[in-house]
Tab-separated table of C-alpha atoms in Angstrom:
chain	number	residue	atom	x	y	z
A	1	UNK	CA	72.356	117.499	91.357
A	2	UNK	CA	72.854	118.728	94.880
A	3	UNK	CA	71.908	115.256	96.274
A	4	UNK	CA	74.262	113.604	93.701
A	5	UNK	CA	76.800	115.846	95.474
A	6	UNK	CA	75.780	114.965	98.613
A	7	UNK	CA	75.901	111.422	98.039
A	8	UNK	CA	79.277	111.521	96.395
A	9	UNK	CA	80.957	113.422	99.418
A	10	UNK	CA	79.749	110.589	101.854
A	11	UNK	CA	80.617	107.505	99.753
A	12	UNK	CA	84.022	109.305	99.870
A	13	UNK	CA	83.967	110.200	103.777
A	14	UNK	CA	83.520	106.606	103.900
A	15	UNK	CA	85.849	105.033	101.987
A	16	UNK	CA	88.678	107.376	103.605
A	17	UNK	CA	87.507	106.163	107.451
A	18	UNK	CA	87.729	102.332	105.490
A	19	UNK	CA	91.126	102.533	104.476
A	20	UNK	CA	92.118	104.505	107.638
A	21	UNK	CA	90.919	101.460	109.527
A	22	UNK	CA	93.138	98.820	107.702
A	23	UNK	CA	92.010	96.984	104.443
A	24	UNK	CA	88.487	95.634	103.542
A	25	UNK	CA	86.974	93.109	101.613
A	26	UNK	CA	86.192	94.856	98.195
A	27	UNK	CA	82.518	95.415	96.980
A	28	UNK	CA	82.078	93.213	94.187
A	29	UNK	CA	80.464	94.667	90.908
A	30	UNK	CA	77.784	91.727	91.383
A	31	UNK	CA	75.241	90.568	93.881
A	32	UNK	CA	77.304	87.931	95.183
A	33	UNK	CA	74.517	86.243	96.740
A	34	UNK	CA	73.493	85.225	92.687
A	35	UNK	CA	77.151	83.886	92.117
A	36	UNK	CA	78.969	84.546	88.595
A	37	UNK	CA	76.686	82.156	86.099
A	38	UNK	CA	77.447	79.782	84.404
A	39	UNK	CA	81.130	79.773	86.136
A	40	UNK	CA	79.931	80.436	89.873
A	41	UNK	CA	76.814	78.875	91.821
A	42	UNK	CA	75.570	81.400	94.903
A	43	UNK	CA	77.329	79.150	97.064
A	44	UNK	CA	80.629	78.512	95.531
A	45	UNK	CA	81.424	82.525	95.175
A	46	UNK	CA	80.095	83.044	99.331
A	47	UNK	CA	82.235	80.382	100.349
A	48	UNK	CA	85.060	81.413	98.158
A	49	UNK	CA	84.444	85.713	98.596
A	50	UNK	CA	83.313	85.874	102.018
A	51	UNK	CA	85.783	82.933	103.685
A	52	UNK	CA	88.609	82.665	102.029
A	53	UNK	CA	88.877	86.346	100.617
A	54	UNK	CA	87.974	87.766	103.820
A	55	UNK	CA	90.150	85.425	105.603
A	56	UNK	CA	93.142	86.627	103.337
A	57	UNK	CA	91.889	90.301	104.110
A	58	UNK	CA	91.834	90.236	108.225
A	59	UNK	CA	94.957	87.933	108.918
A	60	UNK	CA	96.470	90.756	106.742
A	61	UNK	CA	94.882	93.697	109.097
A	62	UNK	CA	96.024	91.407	112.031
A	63	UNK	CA	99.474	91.899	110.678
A	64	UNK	CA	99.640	95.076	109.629
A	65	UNK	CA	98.808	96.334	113.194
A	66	UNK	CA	101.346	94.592	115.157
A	67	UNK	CA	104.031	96.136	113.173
A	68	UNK	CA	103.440	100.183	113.138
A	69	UNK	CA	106.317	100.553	110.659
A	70	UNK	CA	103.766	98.874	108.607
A	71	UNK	CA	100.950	101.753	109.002
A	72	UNK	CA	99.697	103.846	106.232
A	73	UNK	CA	101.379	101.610	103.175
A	74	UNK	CA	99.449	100.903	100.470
A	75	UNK	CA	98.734	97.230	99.660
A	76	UNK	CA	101.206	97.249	96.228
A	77	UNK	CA	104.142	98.862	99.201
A	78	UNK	CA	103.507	95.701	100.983
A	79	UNK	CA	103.838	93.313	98.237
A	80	UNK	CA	107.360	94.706	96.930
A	81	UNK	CA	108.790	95.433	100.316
A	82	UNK	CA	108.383	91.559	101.330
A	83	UNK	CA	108.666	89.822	98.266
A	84	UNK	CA	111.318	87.101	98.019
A	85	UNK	CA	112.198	87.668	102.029
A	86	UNK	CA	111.094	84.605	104.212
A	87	UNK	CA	111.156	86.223	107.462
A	88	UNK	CA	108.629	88.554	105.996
A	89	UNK	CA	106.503	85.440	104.023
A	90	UNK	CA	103.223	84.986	105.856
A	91	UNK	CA	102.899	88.906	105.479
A	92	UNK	CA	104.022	88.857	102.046
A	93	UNK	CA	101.221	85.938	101.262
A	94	UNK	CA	98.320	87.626	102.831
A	95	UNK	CA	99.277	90.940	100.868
A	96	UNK	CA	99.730	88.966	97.474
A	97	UNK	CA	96.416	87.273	97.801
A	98	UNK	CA	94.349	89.798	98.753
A	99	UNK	CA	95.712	91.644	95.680
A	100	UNK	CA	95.344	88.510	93.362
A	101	UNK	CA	91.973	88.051	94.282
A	102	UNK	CA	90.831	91.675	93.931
A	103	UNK	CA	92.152	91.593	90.422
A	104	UNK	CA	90.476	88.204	89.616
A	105	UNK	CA	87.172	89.951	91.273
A	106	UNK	CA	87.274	92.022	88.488
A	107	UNK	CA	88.380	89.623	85.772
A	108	UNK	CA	85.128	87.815	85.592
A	109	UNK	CA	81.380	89.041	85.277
A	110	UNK	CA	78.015	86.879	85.496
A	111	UNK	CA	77.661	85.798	81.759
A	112	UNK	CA	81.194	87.667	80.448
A	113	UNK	CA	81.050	89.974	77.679
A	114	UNK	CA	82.346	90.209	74.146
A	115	UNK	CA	86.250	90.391	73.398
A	116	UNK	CA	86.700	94.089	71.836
A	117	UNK	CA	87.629	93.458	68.206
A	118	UNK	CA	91.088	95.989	69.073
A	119	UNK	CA	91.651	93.390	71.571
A	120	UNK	CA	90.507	90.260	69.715
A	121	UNK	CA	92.957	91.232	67.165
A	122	UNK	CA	95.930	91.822	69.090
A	123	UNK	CA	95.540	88.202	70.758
A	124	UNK	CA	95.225	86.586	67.624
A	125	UNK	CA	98.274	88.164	66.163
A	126	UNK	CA	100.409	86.365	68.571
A	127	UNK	CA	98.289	83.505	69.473
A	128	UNK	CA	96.739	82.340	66.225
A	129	UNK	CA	93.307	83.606	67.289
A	130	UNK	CA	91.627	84.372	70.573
A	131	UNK	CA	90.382	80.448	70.923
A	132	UNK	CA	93.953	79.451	70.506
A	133	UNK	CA	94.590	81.738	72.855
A	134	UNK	CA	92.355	80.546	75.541
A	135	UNK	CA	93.493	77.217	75.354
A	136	UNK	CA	97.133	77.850	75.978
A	137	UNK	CA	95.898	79.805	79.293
A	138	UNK	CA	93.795	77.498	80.416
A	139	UNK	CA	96.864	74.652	79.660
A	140	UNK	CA	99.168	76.903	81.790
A	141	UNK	CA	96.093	76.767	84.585
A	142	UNK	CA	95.778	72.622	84.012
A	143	UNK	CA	99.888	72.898	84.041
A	144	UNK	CA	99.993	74.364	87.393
A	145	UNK	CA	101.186	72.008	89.632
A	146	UNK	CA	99.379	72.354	93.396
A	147	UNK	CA	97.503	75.584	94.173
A	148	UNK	CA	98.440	79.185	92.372
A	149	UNK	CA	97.492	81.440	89.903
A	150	UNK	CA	97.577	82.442	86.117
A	151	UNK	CA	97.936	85.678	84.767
A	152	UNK	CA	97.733	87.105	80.785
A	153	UNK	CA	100.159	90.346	81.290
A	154	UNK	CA	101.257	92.664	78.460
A	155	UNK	CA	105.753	92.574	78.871
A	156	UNK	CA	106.586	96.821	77.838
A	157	UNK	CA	109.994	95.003	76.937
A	158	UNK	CA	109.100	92.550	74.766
A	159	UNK	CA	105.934	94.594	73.638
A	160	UNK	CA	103.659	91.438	73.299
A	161	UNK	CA	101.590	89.506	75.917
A	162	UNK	CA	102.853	86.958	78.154
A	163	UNK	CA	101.032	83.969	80.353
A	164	UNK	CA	102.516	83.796	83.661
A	165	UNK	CA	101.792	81.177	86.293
A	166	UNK	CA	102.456	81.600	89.702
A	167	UNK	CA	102.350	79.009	92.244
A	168	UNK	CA	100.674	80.119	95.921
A	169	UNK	CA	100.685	83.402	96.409
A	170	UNK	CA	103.090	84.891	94.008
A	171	UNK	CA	101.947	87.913	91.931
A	172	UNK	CA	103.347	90.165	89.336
A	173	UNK	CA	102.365	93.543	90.940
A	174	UNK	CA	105.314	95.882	90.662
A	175	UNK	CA	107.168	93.343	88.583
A	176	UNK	CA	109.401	96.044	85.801
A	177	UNK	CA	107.608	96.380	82.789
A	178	UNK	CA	104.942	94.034	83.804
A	179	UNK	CA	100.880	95.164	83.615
A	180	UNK	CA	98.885	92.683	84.532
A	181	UNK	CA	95.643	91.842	82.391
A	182	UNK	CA	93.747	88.971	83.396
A	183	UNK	CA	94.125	86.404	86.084
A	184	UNK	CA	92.329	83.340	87.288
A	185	UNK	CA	92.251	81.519	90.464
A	186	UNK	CA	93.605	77.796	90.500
A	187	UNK	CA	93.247	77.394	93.975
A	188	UNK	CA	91.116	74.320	95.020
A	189	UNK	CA	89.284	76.911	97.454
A	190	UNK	CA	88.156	78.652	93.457
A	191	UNK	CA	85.950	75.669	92.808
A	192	UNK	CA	85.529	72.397	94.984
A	193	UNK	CA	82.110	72.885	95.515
A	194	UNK	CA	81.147	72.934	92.390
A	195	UNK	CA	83.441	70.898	90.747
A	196	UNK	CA	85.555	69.109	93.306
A	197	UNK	CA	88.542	68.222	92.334
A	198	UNK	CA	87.855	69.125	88.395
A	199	UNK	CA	90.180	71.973	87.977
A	200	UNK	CA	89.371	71.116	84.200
A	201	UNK	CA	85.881	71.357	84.418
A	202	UNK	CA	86.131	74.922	86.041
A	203	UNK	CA	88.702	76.156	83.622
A	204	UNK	CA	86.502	74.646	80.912
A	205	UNK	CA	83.747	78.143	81.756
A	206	UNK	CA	86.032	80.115	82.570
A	207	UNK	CA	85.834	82.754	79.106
A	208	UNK	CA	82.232	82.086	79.291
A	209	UNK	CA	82.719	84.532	82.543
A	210	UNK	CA	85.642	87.010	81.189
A	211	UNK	CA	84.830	90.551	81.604
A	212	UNK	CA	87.296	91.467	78.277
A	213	UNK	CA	86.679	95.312	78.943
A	214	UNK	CA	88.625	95.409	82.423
A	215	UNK	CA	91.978	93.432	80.205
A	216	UNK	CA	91.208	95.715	76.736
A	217	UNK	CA	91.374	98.875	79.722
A	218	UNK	CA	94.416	97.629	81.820
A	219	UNK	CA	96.263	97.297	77.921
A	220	UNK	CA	95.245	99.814	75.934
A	221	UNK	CA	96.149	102.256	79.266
A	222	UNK	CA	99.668	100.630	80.047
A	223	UNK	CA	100.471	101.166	75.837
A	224	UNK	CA	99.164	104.854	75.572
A	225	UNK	CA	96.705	103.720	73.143
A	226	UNK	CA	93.401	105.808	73.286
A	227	UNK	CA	90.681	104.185	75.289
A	228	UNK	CA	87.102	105.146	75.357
A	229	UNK	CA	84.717	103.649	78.511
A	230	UNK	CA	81.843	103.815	76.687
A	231	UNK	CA	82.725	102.172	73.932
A	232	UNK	CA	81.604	99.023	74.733
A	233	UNK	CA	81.099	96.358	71.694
């Protein structure tokens, strides 16, 4: 127990000196060197995480430190105080993107998992079902003109889900009333090696990937609705 302890107090002396140093690429929740199967070959997910992510990640640092009003604010601070400004756009992109991809990090898991019946049946109360579902997100994803992104979200105002595509860099952190839920990456960078040009043929294995319990967490949260971690179906 006193190791445990000991352990614990270092990963978080750690993680403090991280942050105080700028932003970092985040540890993924899978050996990245074994990609995401079936969506994700080893090499795909390096050259995706580790260049483009990372890129994303230090042209943001790069940023942040030639402009000391800019020291100390979190990343979502970043993303609302530049959105919609164009002298502030190449700061506002690399914030947004590091963000989007963080979330979409999370979003996926080697093999997927289950949808969580709770969840399953709230999608397919205002879908149809969850397959309908998945096919009208992966049409907003084929729908996207040029490179961008495609969230599920959960609208407080509307109380019901929403599909949102976003085109670059945009993102709905600290939209009102807004939680996002899922996202996935249409960016050629996401897939050309292992599917080219077929942003089809990527969004075609996408659910096979899903990780349902980070969107049935991010919704039940956002709606008050009790959620337990460890019940997993």
């Amino acid at each position: 127990r006193k190791t445990f302890f000991r352990i614990d107090e270092y990963a978080r002396r750690t993680e403090k000196f991280i942050q105080d140093q700028g932003f970092y690429l985040p540890a993924l929740d899978y050996p990245h060197h074994e990609g995401v199967a079936p969506l994700f070959s080893p090499h795909q997910l390096r050259v995706h995480y580790d260049r483009h992510h990372r890129a994303y990640v230090d042209k943001l640092n790069q940023l942040v430190a030639a402009d000391p009003s800019l020291k100390g604010l979190q990343l979502d601070d970043i993303i609302n105080q530049t959105r919609g400004d164009p002298a502030k756009a190449v700061l506002f992109n690399q914030a947004a993107q590091h963000y989007n991809h963080c979330f979409f990090w999370k979003s996926i898991n080697p093999h997927g998992s289950n949808c969580p019946p709770d969840l399953e049946a709230a999608l397919g109360a205002q879908y149809g079902s969850l397959e309908k579902f998945q096919q009208v997100f992966k049409d907003a994803g084929l729908g996207l003109f040029g490179s961008g992104w495609v969230f599920l979200v959960y609208d407080h105002s509307l109380k019901r889900f929403d599909i949102l595509s976003y085109g670059n860099a945009a993102c709905p952190l600290g939209l009102q009333g807004i939680t996002p839920l899922l996202c996935v990456d249409v960016w050629e960078h996401a897939y050309y090696v292992d599917y080219e040009n077929s942003r089809a043929n990527f969004l075609a294995k996408f659910f096979d990937v899903v990780d349902w319990h980070w969107t049935e967490r991010h919704w039940k949260r956002s709606t008050g609705q009790h959620y337990d971690d460890m019940n997993w179906s």
